[in-house]
Short mmCIF file of C-alpha atoms in Angstrom, two decimals:
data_model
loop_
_atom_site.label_atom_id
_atom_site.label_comp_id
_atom_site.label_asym_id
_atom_site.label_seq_id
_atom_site.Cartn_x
_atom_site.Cartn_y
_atom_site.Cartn_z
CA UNK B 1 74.61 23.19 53.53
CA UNK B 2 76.60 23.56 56.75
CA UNK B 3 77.37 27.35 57.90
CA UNK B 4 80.97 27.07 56.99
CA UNK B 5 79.65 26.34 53.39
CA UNK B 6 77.67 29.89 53.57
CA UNK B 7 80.80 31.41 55.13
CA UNK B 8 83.13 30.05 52.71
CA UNK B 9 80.68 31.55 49.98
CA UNK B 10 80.36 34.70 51.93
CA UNK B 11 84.29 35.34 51.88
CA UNK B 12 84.82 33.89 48.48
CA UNK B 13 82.48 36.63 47.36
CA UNK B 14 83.92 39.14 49.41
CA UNK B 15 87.24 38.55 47.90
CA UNK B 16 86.07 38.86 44.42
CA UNK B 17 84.60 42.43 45.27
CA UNK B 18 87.50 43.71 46.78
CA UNK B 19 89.69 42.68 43.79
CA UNK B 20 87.10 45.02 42.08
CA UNK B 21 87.26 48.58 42.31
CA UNK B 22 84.35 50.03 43.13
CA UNK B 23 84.53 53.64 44.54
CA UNK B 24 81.74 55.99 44.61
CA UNK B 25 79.82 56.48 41.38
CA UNK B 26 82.07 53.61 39.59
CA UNK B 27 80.75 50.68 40.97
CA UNK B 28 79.35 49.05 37.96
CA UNK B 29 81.81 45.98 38.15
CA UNK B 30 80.94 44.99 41.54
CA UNK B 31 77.00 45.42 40.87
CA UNK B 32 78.08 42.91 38.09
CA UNK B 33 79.22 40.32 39.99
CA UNK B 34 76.79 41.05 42.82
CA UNK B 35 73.69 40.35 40.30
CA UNK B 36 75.38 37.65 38.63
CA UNK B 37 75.96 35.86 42.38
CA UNK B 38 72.39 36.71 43.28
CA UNK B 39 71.27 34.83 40.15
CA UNK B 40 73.47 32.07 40.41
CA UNK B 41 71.64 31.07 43.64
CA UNK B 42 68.77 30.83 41.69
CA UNK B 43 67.24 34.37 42.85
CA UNK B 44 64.96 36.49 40.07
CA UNK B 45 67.34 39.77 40.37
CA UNK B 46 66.55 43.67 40.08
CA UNK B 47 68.50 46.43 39.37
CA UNK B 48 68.47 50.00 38.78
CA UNK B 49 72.07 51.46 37.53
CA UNK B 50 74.48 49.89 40.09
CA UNK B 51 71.97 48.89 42.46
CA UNK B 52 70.85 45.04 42.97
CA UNK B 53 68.11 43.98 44.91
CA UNK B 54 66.02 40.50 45.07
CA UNK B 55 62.68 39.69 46.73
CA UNK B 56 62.16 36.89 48.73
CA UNK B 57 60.16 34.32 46.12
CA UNK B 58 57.16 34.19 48.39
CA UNK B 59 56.76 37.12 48.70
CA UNK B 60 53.20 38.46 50.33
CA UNK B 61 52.03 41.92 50.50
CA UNK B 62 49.51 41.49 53.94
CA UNK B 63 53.45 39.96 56.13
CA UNK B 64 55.86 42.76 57.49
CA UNK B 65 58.63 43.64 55.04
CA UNK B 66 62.28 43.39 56.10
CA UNK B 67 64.90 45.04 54.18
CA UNK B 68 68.56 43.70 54.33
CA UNK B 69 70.42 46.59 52.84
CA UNK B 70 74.40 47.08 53.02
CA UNK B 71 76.33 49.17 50.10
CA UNK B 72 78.37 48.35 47.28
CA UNK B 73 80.88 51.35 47.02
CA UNK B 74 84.27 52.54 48.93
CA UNK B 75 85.74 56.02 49.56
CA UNK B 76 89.49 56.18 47.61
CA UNK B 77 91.98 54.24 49.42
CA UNK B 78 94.23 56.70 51.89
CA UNK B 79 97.63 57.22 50.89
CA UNK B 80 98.98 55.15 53.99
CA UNK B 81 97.88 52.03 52.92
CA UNK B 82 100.86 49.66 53.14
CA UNK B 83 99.39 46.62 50.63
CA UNK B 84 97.64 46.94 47.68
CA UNK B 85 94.17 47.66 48.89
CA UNK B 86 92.64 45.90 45.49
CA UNK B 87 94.42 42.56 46.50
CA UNK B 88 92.62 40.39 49.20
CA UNK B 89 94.83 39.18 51.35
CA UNK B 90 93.85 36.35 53.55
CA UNK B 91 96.47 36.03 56.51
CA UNK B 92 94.88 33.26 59.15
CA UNK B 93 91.46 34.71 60.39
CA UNK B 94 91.99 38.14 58.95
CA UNK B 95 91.00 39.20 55.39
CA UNK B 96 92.54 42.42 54.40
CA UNK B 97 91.12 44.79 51.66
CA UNK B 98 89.82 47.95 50.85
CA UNK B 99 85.75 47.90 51.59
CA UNK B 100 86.40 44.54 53.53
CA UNK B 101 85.11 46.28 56.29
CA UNK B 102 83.00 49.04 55.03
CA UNK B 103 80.96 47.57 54.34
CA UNK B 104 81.70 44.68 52.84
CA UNK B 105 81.27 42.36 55.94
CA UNK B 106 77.69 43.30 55.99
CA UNK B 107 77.17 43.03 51.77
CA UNK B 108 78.42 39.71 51.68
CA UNK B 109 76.61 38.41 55.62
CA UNK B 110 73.49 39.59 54.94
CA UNK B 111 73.23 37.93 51.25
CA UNK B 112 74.00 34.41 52.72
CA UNK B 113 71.04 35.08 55.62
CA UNK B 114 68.73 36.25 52.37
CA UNK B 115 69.77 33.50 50.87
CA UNK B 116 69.31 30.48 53.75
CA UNK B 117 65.46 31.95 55.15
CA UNK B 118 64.09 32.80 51.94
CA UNK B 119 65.18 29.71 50.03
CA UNK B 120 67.28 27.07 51.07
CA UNK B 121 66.25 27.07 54.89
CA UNK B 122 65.56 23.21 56.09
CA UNK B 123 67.41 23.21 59.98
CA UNK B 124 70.23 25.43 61.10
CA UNK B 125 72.06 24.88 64.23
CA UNK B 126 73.85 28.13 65.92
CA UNK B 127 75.11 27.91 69.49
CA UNK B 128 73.67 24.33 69.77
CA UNK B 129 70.31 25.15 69.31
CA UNK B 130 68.50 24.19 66.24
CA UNK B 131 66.58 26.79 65.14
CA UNK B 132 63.80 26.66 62.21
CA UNK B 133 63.65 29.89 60.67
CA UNK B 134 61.17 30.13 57.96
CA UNK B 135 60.53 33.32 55.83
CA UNK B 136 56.52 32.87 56.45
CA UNK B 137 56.13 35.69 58.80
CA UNK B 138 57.61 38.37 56.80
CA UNK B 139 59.04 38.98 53.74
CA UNK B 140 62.71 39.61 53.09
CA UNK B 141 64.23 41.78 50.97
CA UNK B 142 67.96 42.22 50.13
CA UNK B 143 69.25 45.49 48.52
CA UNK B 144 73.01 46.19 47.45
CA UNK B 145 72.86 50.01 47.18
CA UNK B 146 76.02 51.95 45.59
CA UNK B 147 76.92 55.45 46.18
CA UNK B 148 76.38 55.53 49.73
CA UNK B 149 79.79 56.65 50.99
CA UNK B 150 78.54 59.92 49.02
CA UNK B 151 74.66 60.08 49.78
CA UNK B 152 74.35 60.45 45.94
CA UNK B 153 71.59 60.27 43.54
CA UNK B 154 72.36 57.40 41.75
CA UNK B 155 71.97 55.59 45.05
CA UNK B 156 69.52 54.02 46.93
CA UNK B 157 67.38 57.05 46.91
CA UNK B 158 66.85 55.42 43.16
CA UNK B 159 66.10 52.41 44.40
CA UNK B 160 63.35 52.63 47.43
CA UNK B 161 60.61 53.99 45.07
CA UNK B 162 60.76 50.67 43.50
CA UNK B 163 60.66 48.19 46.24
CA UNK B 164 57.50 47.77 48.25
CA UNK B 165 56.38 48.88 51.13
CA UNK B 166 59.17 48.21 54.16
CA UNK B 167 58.57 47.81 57.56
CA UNK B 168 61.68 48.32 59.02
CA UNK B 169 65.19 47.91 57.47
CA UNK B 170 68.61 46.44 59.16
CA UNK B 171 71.66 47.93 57.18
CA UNK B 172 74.57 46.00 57.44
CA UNK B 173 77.18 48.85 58.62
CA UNK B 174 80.17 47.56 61.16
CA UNK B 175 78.86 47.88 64.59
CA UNK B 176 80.62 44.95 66.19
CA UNK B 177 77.42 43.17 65.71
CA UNK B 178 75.37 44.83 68.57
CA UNK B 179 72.45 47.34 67.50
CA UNK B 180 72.72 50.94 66.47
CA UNK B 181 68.95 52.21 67.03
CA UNK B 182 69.85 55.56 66.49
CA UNK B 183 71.83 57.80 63.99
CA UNK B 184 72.70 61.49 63.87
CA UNK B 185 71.59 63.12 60.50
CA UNK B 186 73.77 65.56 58.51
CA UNK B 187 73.63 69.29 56.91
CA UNK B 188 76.75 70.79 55.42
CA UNK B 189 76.39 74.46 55.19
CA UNK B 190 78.31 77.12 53.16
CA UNK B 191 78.62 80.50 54.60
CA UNK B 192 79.60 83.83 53.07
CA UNK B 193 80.63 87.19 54.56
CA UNK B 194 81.07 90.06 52.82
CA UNK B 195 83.62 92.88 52.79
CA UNK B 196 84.82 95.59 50.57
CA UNK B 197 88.51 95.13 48.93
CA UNK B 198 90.94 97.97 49.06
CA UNK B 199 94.67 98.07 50.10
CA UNK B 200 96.08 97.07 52.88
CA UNK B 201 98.62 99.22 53.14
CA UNK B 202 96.38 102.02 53.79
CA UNK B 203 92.83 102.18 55.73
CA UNK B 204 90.78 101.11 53.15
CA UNK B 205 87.76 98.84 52.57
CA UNK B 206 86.05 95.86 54.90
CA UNK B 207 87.77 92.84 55.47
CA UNK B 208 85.45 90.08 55.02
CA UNK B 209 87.63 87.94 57.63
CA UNK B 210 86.58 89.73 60.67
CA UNK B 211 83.19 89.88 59.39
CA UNK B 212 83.30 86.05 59.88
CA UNK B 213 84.78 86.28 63.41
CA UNK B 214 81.67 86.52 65.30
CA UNK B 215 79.75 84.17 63.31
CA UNK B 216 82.95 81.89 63.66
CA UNK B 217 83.03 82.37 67.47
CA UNK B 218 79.35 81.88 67.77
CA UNK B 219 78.97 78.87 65.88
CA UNK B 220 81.82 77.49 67.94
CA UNK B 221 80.48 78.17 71.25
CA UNK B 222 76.98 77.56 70.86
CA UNK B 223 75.02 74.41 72.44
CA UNK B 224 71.88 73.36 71.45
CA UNK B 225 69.41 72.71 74.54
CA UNK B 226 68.24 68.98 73.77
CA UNK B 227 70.66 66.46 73.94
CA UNK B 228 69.52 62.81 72.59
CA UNK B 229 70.36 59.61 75.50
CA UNK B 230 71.59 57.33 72.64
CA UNK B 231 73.08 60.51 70.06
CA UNK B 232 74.36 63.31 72.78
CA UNK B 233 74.18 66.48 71.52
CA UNK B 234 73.71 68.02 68.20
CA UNK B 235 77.05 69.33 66.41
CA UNK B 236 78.02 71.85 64.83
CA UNK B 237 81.70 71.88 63.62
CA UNK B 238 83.52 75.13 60.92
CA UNK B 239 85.67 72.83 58.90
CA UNK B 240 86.66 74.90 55.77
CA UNK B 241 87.80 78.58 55.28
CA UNK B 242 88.73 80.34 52.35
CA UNK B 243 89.31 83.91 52.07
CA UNK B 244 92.01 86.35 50.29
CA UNK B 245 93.87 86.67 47.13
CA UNK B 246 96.98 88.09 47.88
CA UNK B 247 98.80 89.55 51.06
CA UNK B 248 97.92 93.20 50.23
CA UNK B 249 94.56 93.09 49.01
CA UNK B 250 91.71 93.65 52.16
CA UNK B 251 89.57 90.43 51.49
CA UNK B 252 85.85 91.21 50.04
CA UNK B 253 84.41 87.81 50.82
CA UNK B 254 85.40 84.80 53.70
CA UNK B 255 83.61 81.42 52.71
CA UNK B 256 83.54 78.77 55.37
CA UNK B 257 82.13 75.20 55.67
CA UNK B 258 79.63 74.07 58.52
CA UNK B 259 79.33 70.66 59.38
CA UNK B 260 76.04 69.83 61.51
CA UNK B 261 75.25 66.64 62.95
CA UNK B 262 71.69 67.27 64.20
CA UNK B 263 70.34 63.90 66.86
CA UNK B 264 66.63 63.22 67.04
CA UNK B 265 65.23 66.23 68.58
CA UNK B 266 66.24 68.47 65.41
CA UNK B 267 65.06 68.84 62.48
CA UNK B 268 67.60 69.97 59.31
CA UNK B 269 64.92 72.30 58.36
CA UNK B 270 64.79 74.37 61.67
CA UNK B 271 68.25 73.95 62.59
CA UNK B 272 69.18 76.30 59.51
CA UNK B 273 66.58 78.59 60.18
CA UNK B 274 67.82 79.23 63.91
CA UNK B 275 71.32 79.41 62.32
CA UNK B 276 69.70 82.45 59.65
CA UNK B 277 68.74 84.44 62.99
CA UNK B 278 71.50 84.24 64.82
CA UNK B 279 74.52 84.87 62.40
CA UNK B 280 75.24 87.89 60.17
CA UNK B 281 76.92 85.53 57.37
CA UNK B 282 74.95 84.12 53.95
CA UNK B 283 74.33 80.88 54.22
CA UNK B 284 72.96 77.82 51.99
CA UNK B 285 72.51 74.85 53.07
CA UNK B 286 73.42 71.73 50.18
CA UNK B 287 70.36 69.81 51.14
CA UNK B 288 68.15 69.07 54.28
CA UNK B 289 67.47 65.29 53.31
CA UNK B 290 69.61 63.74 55.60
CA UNK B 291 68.12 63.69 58.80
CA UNK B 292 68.29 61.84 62.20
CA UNK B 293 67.16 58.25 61.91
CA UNK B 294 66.26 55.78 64.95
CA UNK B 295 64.28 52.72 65.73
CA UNK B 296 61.81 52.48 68.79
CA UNK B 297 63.61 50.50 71.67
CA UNK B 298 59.91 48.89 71.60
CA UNK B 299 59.84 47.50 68.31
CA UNK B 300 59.96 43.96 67.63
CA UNK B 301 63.72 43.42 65.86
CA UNK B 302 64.78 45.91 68.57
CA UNK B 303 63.41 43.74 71.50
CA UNK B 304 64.72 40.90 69.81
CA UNK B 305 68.28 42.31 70.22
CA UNK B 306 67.77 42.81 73.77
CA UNK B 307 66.51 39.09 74.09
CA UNK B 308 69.96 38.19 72.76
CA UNK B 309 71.79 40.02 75.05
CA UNK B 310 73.13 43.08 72.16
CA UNK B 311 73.42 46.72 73.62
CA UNK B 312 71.67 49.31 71.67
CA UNK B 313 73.63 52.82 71.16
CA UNK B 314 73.79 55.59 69.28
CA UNK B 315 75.73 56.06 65.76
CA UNK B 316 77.51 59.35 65.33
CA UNK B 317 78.21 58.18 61.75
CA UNK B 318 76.06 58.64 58.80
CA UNK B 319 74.40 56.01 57.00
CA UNK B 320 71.87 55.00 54.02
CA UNK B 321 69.46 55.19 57.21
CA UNK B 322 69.27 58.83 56.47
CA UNK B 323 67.20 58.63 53.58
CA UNK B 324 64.79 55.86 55.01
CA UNK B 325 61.15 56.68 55.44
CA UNK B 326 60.88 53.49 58.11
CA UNK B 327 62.56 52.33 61.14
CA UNK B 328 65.47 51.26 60.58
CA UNK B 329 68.86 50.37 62.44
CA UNK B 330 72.68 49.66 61.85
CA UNK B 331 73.60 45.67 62.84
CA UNK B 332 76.93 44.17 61.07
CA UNK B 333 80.44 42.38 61.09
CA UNK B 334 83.58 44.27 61.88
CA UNK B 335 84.29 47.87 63.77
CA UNK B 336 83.87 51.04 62.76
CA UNK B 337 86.88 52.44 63.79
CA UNK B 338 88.66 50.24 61.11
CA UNK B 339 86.52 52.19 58.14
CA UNK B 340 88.44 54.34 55.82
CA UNK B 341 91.38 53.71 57.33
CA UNK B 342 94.44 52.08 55.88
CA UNK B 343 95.43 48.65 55.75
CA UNK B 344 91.23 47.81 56.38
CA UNK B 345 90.46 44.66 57.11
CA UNK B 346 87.66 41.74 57.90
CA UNK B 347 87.67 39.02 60.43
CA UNK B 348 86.46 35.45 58.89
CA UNK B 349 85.26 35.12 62.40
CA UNK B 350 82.98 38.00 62.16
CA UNK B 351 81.60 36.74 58.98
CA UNK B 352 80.62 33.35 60.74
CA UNK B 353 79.14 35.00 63.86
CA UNK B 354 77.41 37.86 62.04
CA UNK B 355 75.52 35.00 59.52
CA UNK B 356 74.59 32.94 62.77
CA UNK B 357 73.67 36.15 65.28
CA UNK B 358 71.15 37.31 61.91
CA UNK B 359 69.78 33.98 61.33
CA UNK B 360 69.02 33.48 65.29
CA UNK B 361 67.45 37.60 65.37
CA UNK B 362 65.15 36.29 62.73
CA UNK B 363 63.68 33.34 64.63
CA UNK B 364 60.54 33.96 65.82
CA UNK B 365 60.30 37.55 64.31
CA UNK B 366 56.78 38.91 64.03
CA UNK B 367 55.52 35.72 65.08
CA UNK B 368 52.48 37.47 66.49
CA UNK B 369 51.37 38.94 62.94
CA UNK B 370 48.68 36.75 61.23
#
């Protein structure tokens, strides 16, 4: 096959998955199709609730494990969208559709790379050079992972326990196709201060509101020392606040919201402990699971990049990465700017270039391991 016919396969799947809705939680269709694809190209498939994974057939335990992983599900389309974001529209080079971007680019990209190493490799030309990429110095895994635009438990987090051991992971995000080695983790915080009601009208009680001022202030103007080269510094940002009941009642209690997005240097953990000392507030933190992830400039895939001229940087988005026990990084099709936004859309273009730019990082990869 000629890498048109793996890009015309690429979009024709694409298509079918936007045309599927498949936010958060619901994406049972699309892991439908997604298996039934997988299997059509004659792959032995796996799945655990929505997610779909295959292993290359040769797989050998003592080779480095590569894991293609890019996610199934979508956020809700915004109420700006101007076409029907369940209709793929293909207008010249530009495919428009909700998830054509996020990531769907990267779903459908990565499959057809699984799909010409691992099985139907012979000689592939990309920017003149013939290149003979063989999966016989690692082993390649591809993983279709729902629930990622809400880190949730039905997610991959269900599926890594089952795969084997990875070595490192490329996750097919939209990063214009050049590297992001590094990504800043999250912790969402709620914090309560508390007041004592009585009447406003008179001088009565402890208003929970002005409690929260100094916490408030001091969360605002506080900078953490270490700030990451790739990341910059670690966030934190009050983005909900809820207090009152009426005009006349003195409020008891003022909740608020704290969005932290900690870089490499910080650990979830010990951020929220610092956070304990230094504000008068209750707080709880949802979870501490999704931490900073990044990718040694000095490994292999990384230095690979560089060979091909790519730019590394530093994601301030969040990622499946977060709950990856390996080195891992964020390479795919399309910009992130476009994600979540209305009128989303994919570039053909970037289909063809992403399916080419993966199969060239893979040649030669690990060719110093036995």
């Amino acid at each position: 096959m000629e890498i048109s016919s793996y890009v015309n396969d690429a979009v024709e799947l694409l298509r079918w998955l936007i045309a599927t809705p498949r936010t958060s939680r619901n994406e049972q269709g699309a892991a439908d199709i997604m298996q039934r694809t997988i299997e059509s190209y004659g792959f032995q498939v796996c799945r655990e609730a929505n997610n779909v994974w295959a292993i290359n057939p040769h797989y050998d335990a003592t080779l480095p494990t590569v894991l293609l992983n890019a996610h199934l599900d979508t956020v809700r389309p915004v109420s700006t969208w101007t076409r029907n974001p369940y209709e793929p529209c293909l207008e010249g080079d530009t495919l428009y559709g909700l998830g054509s971007n996020d990531c769907g680019g990267g779903l459908v990209s990565l499959l057809q790379v699984f799909r010409i190493i691992t099985k139907e490799f012979k000689e592939f030309k990309v920017h003149s050079s013939k290149l003979n990429v063989q999966c016989s110095k690692y082993n390649l895994i591809y993983l279709a992972s729902a629930e990622e635009e809400v880190t949730g438990s039905e997610g991959i987090v269900r599926a890594l326990p089952l795969l084997p051991k990875i070595d490192v992971a490329i996750v097919g995000e939209p990063t214009g196709m050049q590297p992001a080695i590094a990504e800043k983790g999250l912790m969402v915080i709620d914090g309560v201060a508390h007041g004592q009601s009585g009447h406003a009208a008179r001088n009565e009680g402890v208003n929970a509101i002005y409690e929260a001022l100094d916490d408030l202030v001091w969360l605002r103007d506080y900078r953490f020392e270490k700030v990451s080269q790739l990341l910059g510094p670690t966030k934190m940002t009050v983005t909900v606040l809820n207090a009152g009941t009426q005009h006349n009642v003195v409020p008891d209690e003022c909740r608020f919201t704290i969005d932290v997005r900690t870089n490499e240097h910080y650990r979830n953990e010990d951020v929220f402990e610092f956070l304990q000392q230094h504000v008068r507030s209750e707080l709880h933190a949802r979870s501490f699971r999704l931490h900073s992830s990044s990718i040694p400039v000095e490994h292999p895939l990384v230095q690979r990049c560089l060979q091909m001229g790519m730019t590394p940087f530093g994601s301030p988005t969040l990622s499946d990465q977060s709950v990856m026990s390996f080195p891992s990084m964020k390479l795919g099709p399309g910009e992130s700017a476009r994600s979540h936004s209305a009128n989303e859309f994919i570039r053909v273009s970037e289909i063809a270039n992403a399916i080419s730019t993966y199969v060239q990082l893979f040649d030669g990869l690990f060719s110093d391991k036995k």
